[in-house]
Short mmCIF file of C-alpha atoms and ligand atoms in Angstrom, two decimals:
data_model
loop_
_atom_site.label_atom_id
_atom_site.label_comp_id
_atom_site.label_asym_id
_atom_site.label_seq_id
_atom_site.Cartn_x
_atom_site.Cartn_y
_atom_site.Cartn_z
CA MET J 87 21.27 -39.22 -18.99
CA SER J 88 19.26 -39.38 -16.25
CA ASP J 89 15.02 -39.34 -16.54
CA ASP J 90 15.10 -37.51 -13.66
CA PRO J 91 13.27 -35.06 -14.52
CA LEU J 92 14.36 -31.16 -14.54
CA VAL J 93 11.43 -29.16 -13.93
CA ARG J 94 8.91 -30.05 -11.90
CA VAL J 95 5.38 -29.40 -10.83
CA ASP J 96 3.74 -29.22 -7.65
CA VAL J 97 0.28 -27.77 -7.01
CA ARG J 98 -0.77 -27.21 -3.11
CA GLU J 99 -3.60 -24.22 -1.77
CA ARG J 100 -4.15 -23.64 -5.64
CA ILE J 101 -0.47 -22.56 -6.76
CA ALA J 102 1.61 -24.02 -8.83
CA THR J 103 5.01 -24.52 -7.94
CA VAL J 104 7.81 -24.79 -11.23
CA THR J 105 10.94 -25.25 -9.81
CA ILE J 106 13.55 -25.79 -12.61
CA ASP J 107 15.54 -28.34 -11.18
CA ARG J 108 19.10 -28.43 -12.24
CA PRO J 109 21.33 -27.35 -9.64
CA GLU J 110 23.89 -28.54 -10.29
CA LYS J 111 24.74 -26.42 -14.19
CA LEU J 112 23.11 -23.30 -11.14
CA ASN J 113 19.33 -24.43 -13.57
CA ALA J 114 21.35 -22.96 -16.09
CA LEU J 115 19.04 -23.79 -19.80
CA ASN J 116 19.26 -26.05 -22.35
CA PRO J 117 16.83 -27.43 -24.93
CA GLU J 118 15.12 -29.49 -22.83
CA VAL J 119 14.86 -27.27 -19.90
CA ILE J 120 13.03 -24.90 -21.78
CA ALA J 121 11.03 -28.13 -23.11
CA GLN J 122 9.96 -29.35 -19.79
CA LEU J 123 9.02 -25.53 -18.70
CA ASP J 124 6.96 -25.29 -21.45
CA GLY J 125 5.47 -28.46 -20.85
CA ALA J 126 4.61 -27.30 -17.62
CA PHE J 127 2.85 -24.22 -17.71
CA ALA J 128 1.23 -26.80 -20.38
CA SER J 129 -0.19 -29.43 -17.51
CA ILE J 130 -1.82 -26.80 -16.02
CA ARG J 131 -2.85 -23.97 -17.90
CA ASP J 132 -6.81 -25.74 -17.40
CA ASP J 133 -5.73 -26.89 -14.50
CA ASP J 134 -9.28 -24.82 -12.60
CA ASP J 135 -7.20 -26.21 -9.13
CA VAL J 136 -4.76 -24.30 -10.08
CA GLY J 137 -5.28 -19.95 -9.97
CA GLY J 138 -1.64 -19.57 -10.18
CA VAL J 139 2.27 -20.11 -10.23
CA LEU J 140 5.09 -20.31 -9.03
CA LEU J 141 8.52 -19.37 -10.62
CA THR J 142 11.57 -21.18 -9.11
CA GLY J 143 15.16 -22.60 -9.20
CA ALA J 144 15.61 -25.77 -6.91
CA GLY J 145 19.31 -25.35 -4.83
CA GLY J 146 18.72 -21.42 -3.24
CA LYS J 147 22.06 -20.41 -5.31
CA ALA J 148 20.51 -19.48 -8.54
CA PHE J 149 17.30 -18.64 -10.34
CA VAL J 150 18.70 -19.73 -13.44
CA ALA J 151 21.90 -19.04 -14.63
CA GLY J 152 21.95 -18.03 -17.88
CA ALA J 153 21.18 -20.55 -21.27
CA ASP J 154 23.47 -23.09 -21.37
CA ILE J 155 26.51 -21.45 -22.64
CA GLY J 156 27.20 -25.34 -23.82
CA VAL J 157 24.59 -25.99 -25.76
CA LEU J 158 25.43 -21.57 -27.13
CA ALA J 159 28.96 -22.73 -27.97
CA GLU J 160 28.36 -24.57 -30.85
CA MET J 161 25.53 -22.84 -32.29
CA ASP J 162 25.96 -21.07 -35.83
CA SER J 163 23.93 -18.88 -37.38
CA LEU J 164 20.72 -20.53 -37.98
CA THR J 165 21.12 -22.79 -35.13
CA GLY J 166 21.25 -19.22 -33.01
CA VAL J 167 18.11 -18.29 -34.85
CA LYS J 168 16.41 -20.83 -33.92
CA VAL J 169 17.84 -20.95 -30.11
CA SER J 170 16.78 -18.22 -29.00
CA ARG J 171 12.93 -17.67 -31.09
CA ASP J 172 12.42 -21.30 -29.18
CA GLY J 173 13.43 -19.96 -26.36
CA GLN J 174 11.72 -16.48 -26.53
CA GLU J 175 8.16 -18.56 -27.54
CA VAL J 176 8.00 -20.70 -24.79
CA PHE J 177 8.45 -16.84 -22.29
CA ARG J 178 6.04 -15.86 -24.24
CA ARG J 179 3.43 -18.20 -23.41
CA ILE J 180 4.56 -17.96 -19.39
CA GLU J 181 4.10 -14.11 -19.84
CA ALA J 182 0.85 -14.51 -21.87
CA PHE J 183 -0.58 -17.38 -19.56
CA PRO J 184 -3.61 -16.73 -18.28
CA LYS J 185 -3.20 -16.99 -14.74
CA PRO J 186 -0.42 -14.75 -12.97
CA VAL J 187 3.25 -16.41 -12.73
CA VAL J 188 5.56 -14.60 -9.56
CA ALA J 189 8.56 -15.51 -10.21
CA ALA J 190 10.29 -16.44 -6.80
CA VAL J 191 13.94 -15.14 -7.62
CA ALA J 192 17.27 -16.55 -5.15
CA GLY J 193 20.37 -15.84 -5.88
CA TYR J 194 21.77 -15.14 -10.12
CA ALA J 195 19.46 -14.36 -12.23
CA LEU J 196 21.46 -13.87 -15.42
CA GLY J 197 20.97 -14.31 -18.85
CA GLY J 198 18.27 -16.06 -20.23
CA GLY J 199 17.26 -16.45 -16.74
CA CYS J 200 16.52 -12.33 -15.81
CA GLU J 201 14.47 -12.49 -18.55
CA LEU J 202 12.59 -15.80 -17.70
CA ALA J 203 11.79 -13.49 -14.85
CA LEU J 204 11.00 -10.89 -16.95
CA ALA J 205 8.00 -12.71 -18.60
CA CYS J 206 6.24 -13.78 -14.78
CA HIS J 207 4.20 -10.78 -15.13
CA LEU J 208 5.93 -9.96 -10.97
CA ARG J 209 9.43 -10.33 -10.18
CA VAL J 210 9.81 -10.46 -5.71
CA ALA J 211 13.17 -11.42 -5.36
CA ALA J 212 15.66 -12.95 -2.34
CA GLU J 213 17.35 -10.41 -0.70
CA SER J 214 20.59 -12.54 -2.32
CA ALA J 215 19.29 -11.93 -5.56
CA ARG J 216 21.22 -10.90 -8.15
CA PHE J 217 20.00 -9.67 -12.53
CA GLY J 218 22.25 -9.33 -14.62
CA LEU J 219 21.83 -9.52 -18.29
CA PRO J 220 25.94 -10.56 -18.89
CA GLU J 221 26.10 -11.32 -22.66
CA VAL J 222 27.56 -8.81 -24.64
CA GLY J 223 30.44 -10.62 -22.08
CA LEU J 224 29.98 -13.52 -24.36
CA GLY J 225 30.10 -12.12 -26.96
CA ILE J 226 25.87 -12.16 -27.95
CA ILE J 227 23.93 -10.10 -26.55
CA PRO J 228 19.70 -11.33 -25.01
CA GLY J 229 17.99 -13.16 -27.31
CA TYR J 230 14.75 -14.81 -24.98
CA GLY J 231 13.34 -10.98 -24.65
CA GLY J 232 15.62 -9.28 -22.50
CA THR J 233 16.86 -5.56 -25.16
CA VAL J 234 13.20 -5.61 -24.71
CA ARG J 235 10.67 -6.66 -21.36
CA LEU J 236 13.44 -4.94 -19.13
CA THR J 237 13.65 -1.60 -21.71
CA ARG J 238 9.44 -2.39 -21.38
CA LEU J 239 9.76 -2.51 -17.81
CA VAL J 240 12.66 -0.24 -16.46
CA GLY J 241 12.86 2.79 -18.88
CA LEU J 242 15.86 3.22 -21.71
CA GLY J 243 18.36 4.34 -19.96
CA ARG J 244 18.81 2.02 -17.55
CA ALA J 245 18.27 -1.02 -19.68
CA LEU J 246 20.77 0.15 -21.97
CA GLU J 247 23.54 0.85 -19.23
CA MET J 248 22.64 -3.30 -17.43
CA ILE J 249 22.75 -4.88 -21.27
CA LEU J 250 25.91 -2.88 -22.22
CA THR J 251 27.77 -3.37 -19.29
CA GLY J 252 26.65 -6.47 -18.14
CA ASP J 253 26.94 -6.19 -14.53
CA MET J 254 24.70 -7.62 -11.99
CA VAL J 255 22.48 -5.26 -10.02
CA ASP J 256 22.03 -6.44 -6.17
CA ALA J 257 17.96 -7.22 -4.70
CA GLN J 258 17.37 -3.99 -3.63
CA GLU J 259 18.55 -1.90 -6.75
CA ALA J 260 16.45 -4.22 -8.62
CA ALA J 261 13.29 -3.25 -6.21
CA ARG J 262 14.12 0.82 -6.93
CA ILE J 263 14.58 0.84 -10.72
CA GLY J 264 11.53 -1.64 -10.41
CA LEU J 265 13.21 -4.92 -11.45
CA ALA J 266 11.25 -6.47 -9.28
CA ASN J 267 8.52 -5.82 -7.43
CA ARG J 268 9.51 -5.82 -3.48
CA VAL J 269 12.52 -8.05 -1.89
CA VAL J 270 12.46 -9.85 1.35
CA PRO J 271 14.43 -12.05 3.24
CA SER J 272 15.76 -15.07 1.13
CA ASP J 273 14.79 -17.47 4.23
CA GLU J 274 11.24 -16.21 3.92
CA LEU J 275 11.39 -16.86 -0.01
CA GLU J 276 8.46 -18.84 -0.94
CA ASP J 277 6.61 -17.95 2.38
CA GLN J 278 6.12 -14.32 0.49
CA SER J 279 6.08 -14.82 -2.83
CA ARG J 280 3.10 -17.69 -1.59
CA ALA J 281 1.25 -14.58 -0.02
CA LEU J 282 1.74 -11.77 -2.95
CA LEU J 283 0.41 -15.11 -5.04
CA GLY J 284 -2.57 -16.34 -2.04
CA LYS J 285 -4.53 -12.41 -1.97
CA ILE J 286 -4.02 -12.49 -6.07
CA ILE J 287 -6.05 -15.62 -6.75
CA ALA J 288 -8.92 -14.68 -4.14
CA LYS J 289 -9.66 -12.00 -6.60
CA GLY J 290 -12.33 -12.76 -9.90
CA PRO J 291 -10.15 -15.72 -11.99
CA VAL J 292 -11.41 -14.14 -15.13
CA ALA J 293 -11.34 -10.65 -13.72
CA LEU J 294 -7.58 -11.93 -13.54
CA GLU J 295 -7.14 -13.54 -16.76
CA MET J 296 -9.05 -9.61 -18.66
CA ALA J 297 -6.78 -8.11 -16.52
CA ILE J 298 -3.50 -9.67 -17.80
CA LYS J 299 -4.25 -8.85 -20.76
CA SER J 300 -5.47 -5.09 -21.47
CA THR J 301 -2.01 -4.21 -18.93
CA TYR J 302 0.05 -6.18 -21.15
CA LEU J 303 -1.28 -4.66 -24.08
CA ALA J 304 -1.42 -1.31 -22.76
CA VAL J 305 2.54 -1.01 -23.15
CA GLN J 306 1.67 -3.13 -27.16
CA SER J 307 -0.31 -0.83 -28.86
CA THR J 308 -1.32 2.85 -29.03
CA MET J 309 -3.61 4.89 -26.23
CA ASP J 310 -6.86 4.79 -28.67
CA ASP J 311 -6.77 0.67 -29.84
CA ALA J 312 -5.42 -0.02 -25.29
CA LEU J 313 -8.26 2.39 -24.36
CA THR J 314 -10.72 0.15 -26.84
CA PHE J 315 -9.77 -2.94 -25.41
CA GLU J 316 -9.85 -2.09 -22.08
CA SER J 317 -13.57 -1.31 -22.55
CA SER J 318 -14.61 -4.76 -24.51
CA LEU J 319 -12.77 -6.33 -21.70
CA PHE J 320 -14.54 -4.48 -19.41
CA GLY J 321 -17.75 -5.14 -20.94
CA LEU J 322 -16.90 -9.39 -21.13
CA LEU J 323 -16.56 -9.11 -17.60
CA ALA J 324 -20.15 -7.94 -17.17
CA SER J 325 -21.50 -11.48 -18.32
CA THR J 326 -19.80 -13.18 -15.90
CA ASP J 327 -21.43 -15.28 -12.41
CA ASP J 328 -18.20 -13.42 -10.70
CA MET J 329 -19.27 -9.81 -11.56
CA ARG J 330 -21.94 -10.63 -10.12
CA GLU J 331 -21.17 -12.75 -8.08
CA GLY J 332 -18.41 -9.62 -6.73
CA MET J 333 -20.35 -6.89 -6.51
CA LYS J 334 -23.30 -9.44 -4.59
CA ALA J 335 -20.58 -9.95 -2.42
CA PHE J 336 -19.29 -6.46 -1.64
CA LEU J 337 -23.52 -5.25 -0.88
CA GLU J 338 -23.66 -7.90 1.92
CA LYS J 339 -20.48 -7.65 3.19
CA ARG J 340 -19.11 -11.19 2.84
CA LYS J 341 -16.09 -12.23 0.65
CA PRO J 342 -17.46 -13.48 -2.75
CA ASP J 343 -17.47 -16.87 -3.63
CA PHE J 344 -15.00 -16.48 -7.43
CA ARG J 345 -15.72 -19.93 -10.17
CA GLY J 346 -13.73 -18.53 -13.03
CA ARG J 347 -17.24 -17.84 -15.13
N1 COA N 596 25.56 -22.76 -18.37
C1 COA N 596 26.16 -23.61 -18.40
N2 COA N 596 26.34 -23.66 -16.93
C2 COA N 596 26.54 -22.81 -16.10
C3 COA N 596 25.84 -22.06 -16.94
C4 COA N 596 25.21 -21.66 -17.71
N3 COA N 596 25.00 -20.14 -18.26
N4 COA N 596 26.20 -21.14 -15.22
C5 COA N 596 26.55 -21.76 -14.39
N5 COA N 596 26.89 -23.14 -15.17
C6 COA N 596 27.32 -24.53 -14.49
C7 COA N 596 29.57 -23.88 -14.36
O1 COA N 596 30.16 -24.23 -15.59
C8 COA N 596 29.36 -24.92 -13.19
O2 COA N 596 29.30 -26.05 -13.37
P1 COA N 596 30.61 -27.77 -13.22
O3 COA N 596 30.84 -27.63 -11.90
O4 COA N 596 30.69 -28.31 -14.32
O5 COA N 596 32.03 -26.05 -13.81
C9 COA N 596 28.06 -25.19 -12.04
O6 COA N 596 26.84 -24.32 -12.93
C10 COA N 596 28.57 -24.18 -11.21
O7 COA N 596 29.00 -22.88 -11.69
P2 COA N 596 30.27 -22.57 -10.83
O8 COA N 596 30.60 -20.80 -12.52
O9 COA N 596 31.26 -23.25 -10.87
O10 COA N 596 29.71 -21.23 -9.50
P3 COA N 596 30.02 -20.08 -9.09
O11 COA N 596 29.35 -19.66 -7.87
O12 COA N 596 31.38 -20.11 -9.58
O13 COA N 596 29.39 -19.02 -9.70
C11 COA N 596 28.37 -17.40 -12.17
C12 COA N 596 28.28 -18.57 -10.61
C13 COA N 596 27.21 -17.52 -11.30
C14 COA N 596 28.83 -15.88 -11.57
C15 COA N 596 28.91 -17.91 -13.09
O14 COA N 596 28.66 -19.51 -13.04
C16 COA N 596 28.74 -17.75 -14.42
O15 COA N 596 28.63 -16.50 -14.18
N6 COA N 596 26.93 -18.41 -15.00
C17 COA N 596 27.04 -18.29 -16.17
C18 COA N 596 26.42 -16.64 -16.38
C19 COA N 596 26.44 -16.47 -17.53
O16 COA N 596 26.58 -15.75 -18.55
N7 COA N 596 24.87 -16.19 -18.16
C20 COA N 596 24.56 -15.60 -19.76
C21 COA N 596 24.89 -17.12 -21.00
S1 COA N 596 23.93 -16.22 -21.66
#
């Protein structure tokens, strides 16, 4: 087996591009890819030179065409639970990542690939993007959070239609139902995804982290708990240098110089 990394990290202008690099198998997720993906995110989590993450797949034909069916074909009940839990835990860490994570999706985002895109904070779709959860056609169901996150994102009716038919949706349809945040020409995917992320990471880093936390809590708790949490984080931000700097810069009609503290 080759020692070439299956997941690459490249940091430029405060954006870490994490690339799943297994194009000959359309970037299918085997246990090594899942572990390296986890390692890649862990390696940049506390790096002050990284403000946000762009997640992408190598080769242009697929973001990720799913979990590796060759591996899934060998599983029994117990290993099936483990395969699912291992992936879920890594995806959950991506979703809970303290810096914004944007999926730049070109080509197929199927099964685990669609679920991986769903675990990112935002999704930019190239016109070539195709999203789908084809698992029922293999006699399984989505196991990396697809039934949960797709439903929360696009609603029960649309999620059930995708999950039960296994049909792919194109980029325009994905944007129409809220699965993709925007569609861009395929040759502009990287530039436009970087521009979106660049605009976000120019804001206060601590505020971004708290905004992500508060917004996710909003869809998994009661109204009262979510509001209480929001006001606590709001108050916490009042203790940051970034809040003083952001407001001072506004009053002085200049751009803020955030330090992330
Ligand atoms: N797991 C393992 N290998 C995969 C894969 C997956 N999810 N998706 C693609 N591959 C492999 C193919 O087996 C093929 O390998 P090979 O060249 O050694 O035979 C290679 O990637 C290229 O894929 P191929 O099927 O030849 O490309 P295509 O353009 O004809 O079709 C897809 C593209 C995406 C439609 C097709 O690959 C596909 O349906 N993949 C599975 C999607 C899926 O069901 N995902 C959910 C899994 S839970």
